[in-house]
Structure formats: C-alpha cells, structure tokens
Tab-separated table of C-alpha atoms in Angstrom:
chain	number	residue	atom	x	y	z
A	1	MET	CA	73.246	79.549	-7.248
A	2	SER	CA	75.696	76.714	-8.913
A	3	ASN	CA	75.411	76.567	-13.076
A	4	CYS	CA	78.809	74.471	-12.701
A	5	PRO	CA	78.265	71.478	-15.956
A	6	ARG	CA	77.966	67.951	-13.652
A	7	LEU	CA	77.372	64.232	-13.804
A	8	VAL	CA	77.024	61.563	-11.847
A	9	ILE	CA	78.919	58.461	-12.154
A	10	ALA	CA	76.925	55.262	-10.966
A	11	GLY	CA	77.133	51.835	-11.169
A	12	SER	CA	73.678	49.402	-11.487
A	13	HIS	CA	75.210	47.380	-8.512
A	14	SER	CA	78.793	47.421	-6.470
A	15	GLY	CA	82.173	46.141	-8.221
A	16	VAL	CA	80.834	47.290	-12.064
A	17	GLY	CA	83.945	49.439	-12.394
A	18	LYS	CA	82.950	52.619	-11.748
A	19	SER	CA	85.862	54.246	-9.793
A	20	SER	CA	87.869	53.203	-12.694
A	21	LEU	CA	85.346	54.775	-14.935
A	22	THR	CA	85.274	57.895	-13.384
A	23	LEU	CA	89.235	57.935	-13.119
A	24	ALA	CA	89.573	57.209	-16.707
A	25	LEU	CA	86.771	60.158	-17.306
A	26	VAL	CA	88.128	62.464	-15.336
A	27	ALA	CA	91.996	62.079	-16.903
A	28	ALA	CA	90.206	62.628	-20.107
A	29	LEU	CA	88.968	65.656	-19.198
A	30	ARG	CA	91.453	67.077	-18.394
A	31	GLN	CA	93.583	65.800	-21.025
A	32	ARG	CA	90.851	68.355	-22.726
A	33	GLY	CA	92.191	71.571	-20.999
A	34	LEU	CA	89.041	71.678	-18.645
A	35	THR	CA	89.417	72.049	-14.741
A	36	VAL	CA	87.520	69.103	-13.296
A	37	GLN	CA	85.956	69.075	-9.700
A	38	THR	CA	85.329	65.959	-8.106
A	39	PHE	CA	83.467	64.934	-6.004
A	40	LYS	CA	82.632	60.942	-4.232
A	41	VAL	CA	79.304	60.311	-2.996
A	42	GLY	CA	79.444	58.080	0.858
A	43	PRO	CA	82.334	57.915	3.272
A	44	ASP	CA	84.965	56.540	1.321
A	45	TYR	CA	87.857	57.508	2.174
A	46	LEU	CA	89.750	55.448	-0.911
A	47	ASP	CA	88.602	56.450	-3.761
A	48	PRO	CA	88.907	60.355	-2.916
A	49	GLY	CA	92.242	59.965	-2.873
A	50	HIS	CA	92.328	58.886	-6.344
A	51	LEU	CA	90.506	61.196	-7.990
A	52	SER	CA	92.697	63.780	-5.896
A	53	GLN	CA	95.249	62.832	-7.804
A	54	VAL	CA	94.380	62.743	-10.863
A	55	SER	CA	91.713	65.299	-11.154
A	56	GLY	CA	94.950	67.581	-9.324
A	57	ARG	CA	92.176	69.087	-7.168
A	58	PRO	CA	90.715	67.958	-3.434
A	59	CYS	CA	88.063	65.853	-3.736
A	60	TYR	CA	85.014	66.354	-1.534
A	61	ASN	CA	82.311	63.552	-0.125
A	62	LEU	CA	79.239	64.364	-0.251
A	63	ASP	CA	77.638	61.998	2.250
A	64	GLY	CA	73.078	62.334	2.709
A	65	TRP	CA	72.809	60.529	6.173
A	66	MET	CA	75.871	62.031	7.768
A	67	CYS	CA	75.943	65.264	6.517
A	68	GLY	CA	72.232	66.670	5.522
A	69	ARG	CA	70.718	68.457	2.825
A	70	ASP	CA	72.184	71.780	3.476
A	71	TYR	CA	75.538	71.310	4.000
A	72	VAL	CA	75.951	68.578	0.844
A	73	THR	CA	74.721	71.476	-1.533
A	74	ARG	CA	76.682	74.404	0.237
A	75	LEU	CA	79.759	71.948	0.067
A	76	PHE	CA	78.878	71.161	-3.643
A	77	ALA	CA	78.454	74.711	-4.713
A	78	GLU	CA	81.367	76.207	-2.626
A	79	ARG	CA	84.245	73.660	-4.370
A	80	SER	CA	82.466	73.377	-7.856
A	81	ALA	CA	82.487	77.532	-8.339
A	82	ALA	CA	85.800	77.869	-10.193
A	83	ALA	CA	85.271	74.229	-11.918
A	84	ASP	CA	84.529	73.972	-15.573
A	85	ILE	CA	82.692	70.157	-14.925
A	86	ALA	CA	82.329	68.301	-11.482
A	87	ILE	CA	82.287	64.481	-11.692
A	88	ILE	CA	80.289	62.681	-8.579
A	89	GLU	CA	81.490	59.264	-8.149
A	90	GLY	CA	78.440	56.803	-6.640
A	91	VAL	CA	78.281	54.791	-4.327
A	92	MET	CA	77.014	50.897	-4.395
A	93	GLY	CA	74.256	50.835	-7.009
A	94	LEU	CA	72.241	53.924	-7.379
A	95	TYR	CA	69.906	53.454	-4.879
A	96	ASP	CA	71.449	51.431	-2.575
A	97	GLY	CA	72.117	53.366	0.866
A	98	SER	CA	71.612	53.785	4.394
A	99	SER	CA	67.804	51.871	3.714
A	100	PRO	CA	66.006	49.977	2.032
A	101	THR	CA	62.725	51.804	1.351
A	102	SER	CA	64.254	55.275	0.400
A	103	LEU	CA	66.816	57.446	-0.771
A	104	ASP	CA	68.736	58.244	1.575
A	105	GLY	CA	72.362	58.000	1.673
A	106	SER	CA	72.209	56.562	-1.506
A	107	THR	CA	74.208	58.350	-4.544
A	108	ALA	CA	70.591	58.986	-5.977
A	109	GLN	CA	69.892	61.082	-3.091
A	110	ILE	CA	73.031	63.322	-3.858
A	111	ALA	CA	71.780	63.448	-8.036
A	112	ASP	CA	68.334	64.340	-6.849
A	113	TRP	CA	69.365	67.440	-4.572
A	114	LEU	CA	72.393	68.001	-6.715
A	115	GLN	CA	69.831	67.794	-9.772
A	116	ALA	CA	72.718	65.859	-11.563
A	117	PRO	CA	72.361	63.832	-14.645
A	118	VAL	CA	73.640	60.045	-14.164
A	119	ALA	CA	75.780	57.933	-16.415
A	120	LEU	CA	74.752	54.184	-15.219
A	121	VAL	CA	77.853	51.939	-15.454
A	122	VAL	CA	76.656	48.049	-16.014
A	123	ASN	CA	78.420	45.490	-16.376
A	124	SER	CA	77.106	44.329	-19.583
A	125	HIS	CA	79.278	40.628	-19.918
A	126	GLY	CA	76.230	38.193	-21.188
A	127	LEU	CA	73.985	40.716	-21.919
A	128	ALA	CA	72.157	42.036	-25.133
A	129	ARG	CA	68.414	42.707	-24.919
A	130	SER	CA	68.602	42.181	-21.439
A	131	LEU	CA	70.175	45.431	-20.961
A	132	ALA	CA	67.364	47.186	-21.976
A	133	ALA	CA	64.702	45.681	-19.407
A	134	LEU	CA	67.916	46.505	-16.399
A	135	VAL	CA	68.168	50.179	-17.801
A	136	HIS	CA	64.244	50.399	-17.983
A	137	GLY	CA	64.075	49.810	-14.358
A	138	TYR	CA	66.893	52.436	-13.277
A	139	ALA	CA	64.966	54.871	-15.489
A	140	SER	CA	62.208	54.575	-14.563
A	141	PHE	CA	62.029	53.547	-10.394
A	142	GLU	CA	62.346	57.227	-9.082
A	143	PRO	CA	60.804	59.837	-10.861
A	144	THR	CA	63.262	62.540	-9.467
A	145	ILE	CA	66.235	61.028	-11.382
A	146	THR	CA	67.432	62.062	-14.731
A	147	LEU	CA	69.139	59.353	-16.533
A	148	ALA	CA	71.737	60.234	-19.365
A	149	GLY	CA	72.402	57.319	-20.837
A	150	VAL	CA	74.157	53.613	-20.015
A	151	ILE	CA	77.533	52.812	-19.616
A	152	ALA	CA	78.789	49.233	-20.853
A	153	ASN	CA	81.506	48.210	-18.613
A	154	PHE	CA	83.256	44.563	-19.677
A	155	CYS	CA	81.803	44.919	-22.903
A	156	GLY	CA	82.944	41.988	-25.573
A	157	SER	CA	83.507	43.352	-28.483
A	158	ASP	CA	82.238	45.871	-31.212
A	159	SER	CA	79.282	43.665	-32.560
A	160	HIS	CA	78.470	43.387	-29.264
A	161	ALA	CA	78.298	47.134	-28.180
A	162	THR	CA	76.128	47.359	-31.673
A	163	LEU	CA	73.412	45.229	-29.819
A	164	LEU	CA	73.119	46.769	-26.865
A	165	THR	CA	72.707	50.375	-28.500
A	166	GLN	CA	70.064	48.897	-30.535
A	167	ALA	CA	68.000	47.340	-27.856
A	168	LEU	CA	68.396	50.819	-25.785
A	169	GLN	CA	66.967	52.381	-28.937
A	170	ALA	CA	64.361	50.103	-29.903
A	171	ALA	CA	62.964	50.207	-26.135
A	172	ASN	CA	63.280	54.242	-26.267
A	173	LEU	CA	66.128	54.172	-23.374
A	174	PRO	CA	68.502	56.753	-22.506
A	175	PRO	CA	71.316	55.510	-25.037
A	176	LEU	CA	74.490	54.147	-24.705
A	177	LEU	CA	77.675	56.354	-23.769
A	178	GLY	CA	80.525	54.088	-23.879
A	179	ALA	CA	81.212	50.502	-24.224
A	180	VAL	CA	84.167	49.678	-22.537
A	181	PRO	CA	85.767	46.178	-23.253
A	182	ARG	CA	87.327	44.178	-20.603
A	183	ASN	CA	90.889	44.756	-19.614
A	184	ALA	CA	90.622	47.854	-21.453
A	185	LEU	CA	91.592	50.006	-18.285
A	186	PRO	CA	94.976	49.536	-16.230
A	187	ALA	CA	94.010	47.324	-13.722
A	188	LEU	CA	94.975	49.134	-9.818
A	189	PRO	CA	95.632	47.033	-6.901
A	190	SER	CA	93.229	46.844	-3.955
A	191	ARG	CA	92.998	45.346	-0.647
A	192	HIS	CA	90.034	44.069	2.129
A	193	LEU	CA	88.738	47.763	1.713
A	194	GLY	CA	88.395	48.187	-1.791
A	195	LEU	CA	91.858	49.323	-3.618
A	196	VAL	CA	94.684	50.542	-2.034
A	197	SER	CA	95.008	54.062	-0.985
A	198	ALA	CA	96.932	57.114	-3.557
A	199	THR	CA	99.741	56.843	-1.583
A	200	GLU	CA	100.537	53.634	-2.256
A	201	THR	CA	99.285	53.406	-6.337
A	202	PRO	CA	102.094	54.696	-8.380
A	203	TRP	CA	100.289	57.378	-10.070
A	204	ASN	CA	102.731	59.095	-13.311
A	205	ALA	CA	102.111	60.725	-16.223
A	206	ALA	CA	102.204	57.158	-18.071
A	207	LEU	CA	99.317	55.723	-15.899
A	208	ILE	CA	97.131	59.194	-16.296
A	209	GLU	CA	97.912	59.162	-19.845
A	210	GLN	CA	96.635	55.517	-20.127
A	211	LEU	CA	92.777	55.896	-18.050
A	212	ALA	CA	92.542	59.099	-20.801
A	213	ALA	CA	93.369	57.016	-23.851
A	214	ALA	CA	91.171	53.983	-22.451
A	215	ALA	CA	88.474	56.855	-21.926
A	216	GLY	CA	88.857	58.863	-24.900
A	217	GLN	CA	88.533	55.425	-27.371
A	218	HIS	CA	85.389	53.966	-25.661
A	219	LEU	CA	83.414	56.730	-23.935
A	220	ASN	CA	81.784	59.226	-25.578
A	221	LEU	CA	83.199	62.136	-24.222
A	222	ASP	CA	81.726	64.743	-26.470
A	223	HIS	CA	77.958	63.245	-25.816
A	224	LEU	CA	78.999	63.050	-21.739
A	225	LEU	CA	79.870	66.589	-21.619
A	226	GLN	CA	76.793	68.070	-23.109
A	227	GLN	CA	75.081	65.765	-20.480
A	228	ALA	CA	76.336	67.115	-17.944
A	229	ARG	CA	76.502	71.187	-19.204
A	230	ASN	CA	72.254	70.503	-19.393
A	231	ALA	CA	71.834	69.627	-16.062
A	232	PRO	CA	69.675	73.277	-14.286
A	233	PRO	CA	71.111	75.797	-12.525
A	234	LEU	CA	70.614	74.993	-8.399
A	235	PRO	CA	68.909	77.113	-6.794
A	236	PRO	CA	70.367	79.469	-4.104
A	237	ILE	CA	71.939	77.953	-1.861
A	238	THR	CA	71.416	78.410	2.781
A	239	PRO	CA	73.930	80.226	3.869
A	240	ALA	CA	76.232	78.456	6.439
A	241	PRO	CA	76.356	80.474	9.905
A	242	PRO	CA	79.354	82.644	10.732
A	243	ILE	CA	82.456	81.002	11.423
A	244	LYS	CA	83.837	81.893	14.793
A	245	VAL	CA	87.254	82.050	14.994
A	246	VAL	CA	88.564	80.429	17.843
A	247	ALA	CA	92.416	79.354	17.773
A	248	ASN	CA	93.482	82.633	15.475
A	249	GLY	CA	96.692	80.853	14.811
A	250	THR	CA	97.160	79.898	18.490
A	251	VAL	CA	96.434	76.369	17.940
A	252	ARG	CA	98.783	73.649	16.696
A	253	LEU	CA	97.334	70.513	15.733
A	254	ALA	CA	99.545	67.275	15.109
A	255	ILE	CA	97.839	65.113	12.489
A	256	ALA	CA	99.833	61.838	11.525
A	257	ARG	CA	99.350	61.476	7.616
A	258	ASP	CA	101.225	58.757	5.633
A	259	ALA	CA	100.546	55.455	3.958
A	260	ALA	CA	99.372	54.245	7.460
A	261	PHE	CA	96.975	56.948	8.353
A	262	GLN	CA	95.503	58.725	5.686
A	263	PHE	CA	91.587	58.392	6.519
A	264	TYR	CA	90.673	61.987	6.151
A	265	TYR	CA	87.917	64.230	4.938
A	266	GLN	CA	89.026	67.103	3.022
A	267	ASP	CA	86.111	69.238	4.021
A	268	LEU	CA	87.864	69.572	7.888
A	269	PHE	CA	90.621	70.165	7.417
A	270	ASP	CA	89.430	73.278	5.752
A	271	ALA	CA	86.954	74.087	8.101
A	272	LEU	CA	90.293	73.548	10.848
A	273	GLU	CA	91.739	76.242	8.847
A	274	GLN	CA	88.836	78.539	8.429
A	275	ARG	CA	88.795	78.287	12.652
A	276	GLY	CA	92.580	79.498	12.888
A	277	VAL	CA	93.574	75.968	13.553
A	278	GLU	CA	97.219	75.484	12.097
A	279	LEU	CA	97.393	71.668	10.629
A	280	VAL	CA	101.101	69.755	11.074
A	281	PHE	CA	101.076	67.323	9.350
A	282	PHE	CA	103.697	64.490	10.751
A	283	SER	CA	104.648	61.022	9.808
A	284	PRO	CA	104.404	57.734	12.402
A	285	LEU	CA	106.581	55.977	10.266
A	286	GLU	CA	109.002	58.244	9.151
A	287	ASP	CA	109.431	60.788	11.430
A	288	LYS	CA	111.453	60.392	14.953
A	289	GLU	CA	108.818	62.048	16.911
A	290	LEU	CA	105.938	64.450	16.870
A	291	PRO	CA	106.495	68.792	16.083
A	292	ALA	CA	107.140	70.846	18.538
A	293	ASP	CA	104.963	72.829	20.053
A	294	CYS	CA	101.716	71.231	19.243
A	295	ASN	CA	98.340	71.508	21.655
A	296	GLY	CA	96.403	68.630	20.267
A	297	LEU	CA	97.076	65.413	17.999
A	298	TYR	CA	94.961	64.040	15.456
A	299	LEU	CA	95.487	60.079	14.709
A	300	GLY	CA	93.093	59.063	11.874
A	301	GLY	CA	92.555	55.878	10.125
A	302	GLY	CA	94.328	54.024	7.509
A	303	TYR	CA	96.224	50.423	7.460
A	304	PRO	CA	98.462	50.086	10.640
A	305	GLU	CA	98.029	46.754	10.213
A	306	GLU	CA	100.127	46.754	6.605
A	307	TYR	CA	102.855	48.867	8.296
A	308	ALA	CA	102.444	47.008	11.773
A	309	GLU	CA	106.823	46.240	12.119
A	310	LYS	CA	108.040	49.510	10.961
A	311	LEU	CA	105.145	51.542	13.612
A	312	SER	CA	106.734	49.274	16.067
A	313	SER	CA	110.026	49.520	15.164
A	314	ASN	CA	110.083	53.376	15.495
A	315	HIS	CA	110.421	53.887	19.033
A	316	THR	CA	110.987	57.536	19.337
A	317	MET	CA	107.672	58.226	18.130
A	318	LEU	CA	106.006	55.772	20.063
A	319	ASN	CA	107.973	57.731	23.557
A	320	SER	CA	106.834	61.476	21.614
A	321	ILE	CA	103.186	60.365	21.235
A	322	ARG	CA	103.507	58.310	24.410
A	323	ASP	CA	104.734	61.418	26.212
A	324	PHE	CA	102.345	63.436	24.893
A	325	CYS	CA	98.979	61.731	25.826
A	326	ASN	CA	100.658	61.569	29.494
A	327	SER	CA	100.741	65.806	28.787
A	328	GLU	CA	96.915	66.138	29.657
A	329	ARG	CA	97.110	67.393	26.227
A	330	LEU	CA	94.493	66.711	24.000
A	331	VAL	CA	94.278	63.539	21.711
A	332	TYR	CA	91.717	62.303	19.682
A	333	ALA	CA	92.230	58.461	17.726
A	334	GLU	CA	89.695	56.995	15.198
A	335	CYS	CA	90.052	53.581	13.842
A	336	GLY	CA	93.391	52.899	12.433
A	337	GLY	CA	94.747	55.918	15.603
A	338	LEU	CA	92.372	53.785	17.833
A	339	MET	CA	94.675	50.209	17.037
A	340	TYR	CA	98.093	52.667	17.094
A	341	LEU	CA	96.946	54.207	20.727
A	342	SER	CA	96.300	50.387	21.798
A	343	GLN	CA	99.092	48.202	22.992
A	344	GLY	CA	99.503	46.892	19.894
A	345	LEU	CA	98.783	44.617	17.700
A	346	LEU	CA	98.625	40.652	17.871
A	347	GLU	CA	99.078	38.165	15.136
A	348	GLU	CA	99.749	34.593	14.808
A	349	GLU	CA	103.658	34.826	14.679
A	350	LYS	CA	104.566	38.033	16.525
A	351	ASN	CA	103.136	40.908	18.605
A	352	TRP	CA	104.078	44.091	17.421
A	353	PRO	CA	103.790	46.848	20.198
A	354	PHE	CA	102.491	50.335	19.748
A	355	ILE	CA	101.884	53.402	21.555
A	356	GLY	CA	100.157	51.475	24.659
A	357	ILE	CA	97.671	54.250	26.106
A	358	LEU	CA	94.554	52.192	25.573
A	359	PRO	CA	94.639	49.161	28.040
A	360	SER	CA	93.668	46.664	25.266
A	361	TRP	CA	95.575	45.025	22.028
A	362	THR	CA	93.889	44.525	18.876
A	363	ARG	CA	93.949	41.614	16.658
A	364	MET	CA	93.052	41.469	12.854
A	365	ARG	CA	90.136	39.223	12.168
A	366	SER	CA	89.945	37.303	8.381
A	367	ARG	CA	86.245	38.716	8.371
A	368	ARG	CA	85.043	42.015	8.473
A	369	LYS	CA	84.213	43.343	12.025
A	370	ARG	CA	81.879	46.004	11.274
A	371	LEU	CA	80.628	47.902	9.015
A	372	GLY	CA	77.742	51.062	8.460
A	373	TYR	CA	76.770	54.297	9.778
A	374	MET	CA	76.811	55.117	13.149
A	375	GLU	CA	74.536	57.802	15.413
A	376	VAL	CA	76.904	58.928	18.738
A	377	THR	CA	74.974	60.121	21.018
A	378	LEU	CA	77.656	61.790	23.765
A	379	GLN	CA	77.340	60.391	27.099
A	380	ARG	CA	79.752	63.161	29.523
A	381	SER	CA	81.206	65.902	28.470
A	382	THR	CA	83.989	64.879	25.643
A	383	LEU	CA	86.388	66.915	22.969
A	384	PHE	CA	82.954	67.339	20.783
A	385	GLY	CA	80.510	68.801	23.433
A	386	ALA	CA	77.937	67.918	26.189
A	387	ALA	CA	75.956	65.232	27.244
A	388	GLY	CA	73.158	65.010	25.248
A	389	THR	CA	75.240	65.805	22.038
A	390	ARG	CA	74.116	63.658	18.523
A	391	LEU	CA	76.796	62.900	15.762
A	392	ARG	CA	77.042	60.850	12.953
A	393	GLY	CA	79.830	59.205	11.080
A	394	HIS	CA	80.584	55.368	10.113
A	395	GLU	CA	82.676	52.659	10.583
A	396	PHE	CA	84.392	49.773	8.365
A	397	HIS	CA	87.081	47.617	10.372
A	398	TYR	CA	88.395	44.245	10.519
A	399	SER	CA	90.266	45.012	13.250
A	400	GLU	CA	88.685	44.543	17.251
A	401	LEU	CA	90.062	44.807	20.374
A	402	CYS	CA	91.018	42.274	22.302
A	403	ASP	CA	89.429	43.080	25.691
A	404	ASP	CA	87.600	45.753	26.649
A	405	PRO	CA	89.029	49.553	27.912
A	406	LEU	CA	85.927	50.144	30.054
A	407	ILE	CA	87.578	47.983	32.495
A	408	ASN	CA	89.826	49.690	33.071
A	409	PRO	CA	88.538	52.051	35.990
A	410	ALA	CA	90.728	55.201	34.889
A	411	TRP	CA	88.817	55.041	30.813
A	412	SER	CA	84.891	55.337	30.523
A	413	ALA	CA	82.161	55.431	27.702
A	414	GLY	CA	82.034	58.589	26.131
A	415	TYR	CA	79.998	57.745	23.565
A	416	ARG	CA	76.217	55.419	23.233
A	417	VAL	CA	76.981	54.370	19.493
A	418	ARG	CA	73.401	53.094	17.675
A	419	THR	CA	74.358	51.491	14.930
A	420	ASN	CA	71.877	52.793	11.885
A	421	ARG	CA	70.817	49.739	10.341
A	422	ASP	CA	69.425	47.757	12.885
A	423	GLY	CA	69.133	50.284	15.647
A	424	SER	CA	71.443	48.253	17.959
A	425	LEU	CA	73.407	50.290	20.709
A	426	ARG	CA	77.340	49.943	22.788
A	427	ASP	CA	79.255	52.026	24.610
A	428	GLU	CA	81.786	53.278	22.626
A	429	GLY	CA	84.081	56.130	22.784
A	430	TYR	CA	86.952	55.116	25.507
A	431	CYS	CA	87.857	58.499	26.973
A	432	CYS	CA	90.609	58.807	29.559
A	433	GLY	CA	91.064	62.863	30.897
A	434	LYS	CA	91.328	64.856	27.140
A	435	ILE	CA	91.950	61.764	24.902
A	436	LEU	CA	89.272	59.918	22.782
A	437	ALA	CA	89.643	57.213	20.915
A	438	SER	CA	87.059	55.227	19.382
A	439	TYR	CA	86.229	53.044	15.868
A	440	THR	CA	83.990	55.194	14.547
A	441	HIS	CA	84.822	58.041	12.122
A	442	LEU	CA	82.797	61.205	12.772
A	443	HIS	CA	82.107	63.647	10.575
A	444	LEU	CA	83.057	66.833	11.971
A	445	ALA	CA	82.663	69.588	9.837
A	446	SER	CA	79.105	69.048	9.398
A	447	ALA	CA	78.973	69.075	12.835
A	448	PRO	CA	79.887	72.705	13.383
A	449	GLU	CA	79.029	73.313	17.017
A	450	ALA	CA	80.864	70.175	18.060
A	451	LEU	CA	83.554	71.377	15.721
A	452	ALA	CA	83.973	74.709	17.440
A	453	GLY	CA	83.908	72.796	20.570
A	454	PHE	CA	86.958	70.684	19.750
A	455	VAL	CA	88.773	73.473	18.818
A	456	ALA	CA	87.935	75.889	21.831
C-alpha cells in the first residue's frame, strides 16, 4: 500500500507550459524541505532528465500503454515510498494518449490508476468566463478523474486572475491554484524533440532558485500540498515475480552516456543492476576507447546529429567500437545509437563517417520521420528472446536510413514492427550475429523475460 501524497500536473493540451511549471513546483517544494519524487507520464526521455536535476532524485516514466497497470503501480509505490510527496508530470493533453476512444496511454489513465488528483494547466491568454466552460468539460469528461484545481498559465494581470477565479467559483468548479504571468518563469532552451537535454541546460542553484521563487509567488503551494495529501491510500500492489540474478557480477555492460547519447529509462538501469549486471558508462565524445573487459555494448538514443563532427573525429573510439562489434560480443543500438552504428551522417555540406557497421548511411529530414507507439514481434531468436516474443516501445526521430540494410545478405530483420496508431507493419530490428540495431526504443524493464534473455 502506498500512502505517499501525490499530484498530477496535466495540460489541457500540449504547449501550455506544464513542464516549466512542474519544475518550478518541484523546486519550491524542495525549498520547503520536502523530499520530492518525480515521475513523467509517457515515453519521453527529456523531461525526466530535468526533473531529476531539480528534485535531486532519479525521475521515472509511467507509461500505461508500454508497461501495463501492474508495472506502473508497483514502480510508483516502490519509488515514492521514501518521499514526502510525488509529483507526476503529464504528457500532451490530459486525455490524449494511444487511443482516441479510451484512456489508454494517457495522463488520465495514470491519474486513474494512482487515484491522484489533477492540477490542470491551461493557457489562459484571452480567456475569462470561457475558462469555466473549458474546465467544466475536463472535470466532467471522465468520472474517475479528480480535478484538484486549475493553474492559469500566461495570465495577463492580477485583475485577469480575479476574473478567472470568479468564473470558476460561480460555476462551482475546482478552484484556481495559481495564475502565472507571461515570462514569469525562466526560459529553458529547446530543439526539435522538445527541451534540450538536462546535460545541456545550465542547471545551477541560481536557475533552480528562480523557478522556486516564481512558484512561491504565483502558485498556491499550501492548497496544492493539501490536494496531494487528500489522495487516498492505494490498495496493495501485485508483487513482482522473483528476480533471478543471472549475472552475479560477472557481466559488464558498456553504456554510451554523454550529451550525444542520453535517452535511457532509469528503471532499466535499476533492473539490470538487480540482475547482477555491472553498468560501465562511457562517453563516445570524450573517451578514447571503450571500457575494458566488457561483455556487451549498449548505444542508446540521443543527438548524434548535433555532435556529428566531434563523434566522427574521435577515431580511436570509432575503432574501439568497430573492433568490439567484430568480436562477436553483444551490441544493442537504439535510434541515435543506430545512427552511430551506421556508415555515418550525410549532410549538405559534408558527410560525417561513424562506426560503419550497419550497411547504410543516415540523413536528417526537415520534418519528423516517425512518432508513436510500436509493438514489436520477434521474427527470429534475438537478444531479447525467441521468435514470437512481443515487446512494446516507441519511436520519435527526424533521421532516416538512406538504404535498406536488409539488402545486404549478412543482415536480417529480427522484428516485425506494428505501428499502434494505424496498424501498419514493417520489417526492422537489423540483426547480424549478436548485433541488433533498431529505431524502436523498447521498454525492457517492464518485460522481465526479455530482460532475462538479454542478461543471459
């Protein structure tokens, strides 16, 4: 049973500023001396990095579609057990998810499962009484969702905030929990996938203090805390299956992690260590070669296109990884990792050679190539199990392969990927020996059998 006070910060839609507001709220609560455990709804990698920086604790993703209810509720209970309060940042709009007809994959689904009250962030620019109509719809749309109140972002003035307060009160709706003026929060840099990563943002005490001060001035922190404390105790969680410690310290996994490669789920790291894997982090940007005596290599997603010149010029690292790939040891590359494993990145002015194992170059598109949830069915035995095994994940990328690696007879398709939104199918998961490269980010921590196979 989890009795941790909890609050979901959700948006009426994307772009209302819920990420910055959540960071400001977390900073203000920490300033009050509270231990704050943060969570992020959905598959996003960027916001959890910022939430980890501001909270001083690892942030965990809660994704109903990829992980399922048992995993989500258990992860929440375990990670919030020692916290004073849990703050859960939503994704997109409150009711937006993997389905247009149900709560599946939405922020509302997580709020429902965790019986967590919701603070709804709304862009209040140009709204007065219309805010009440909007809030009425969100509050009454799903009976299992408890709307704790409203945060009016981009508010015009004190008199504007008064109008909004009166409109909500007259309609007997949840109250105004804060009115945040335009430009009240410090601007955080962004790029095509959202905010720039936490490693590239100048997080320091002064920036966090700015966020905390803005929250203290413009949010009703006492009311927000009280709403979080009103969340009822959760029922006992379903126990996780016993973890078989396969490696027992005998396996070392090299993991690329720096400004170019940073898209990882914290619960995967936890799950690997629980199974006895020693995680050895290294930087393809800064280090000269791979860590010694590693049994496997994990190249996660990130921004290799932003650091193409530096990655391409680190010849000793490229040679070290190339030799590792040719040594018949396990190599797993996701999205940005796939790009790094390819022949290189083609640009208009210049081409940047990379590791050169995957038989295709990559290029960036001006428009997004793919975004959405994916279900993977293994077509053959791979690092994650036997043929027929099903896994879930997502894709979000602007890059693409210039050629089909499957034209090369040494490479085969380990996956049959089904796009959740339209049901389209394609062959992917490029395999050669013990090398597997894919654009799909799998959620392996919620798939214990696949994870056990990977460790074994």
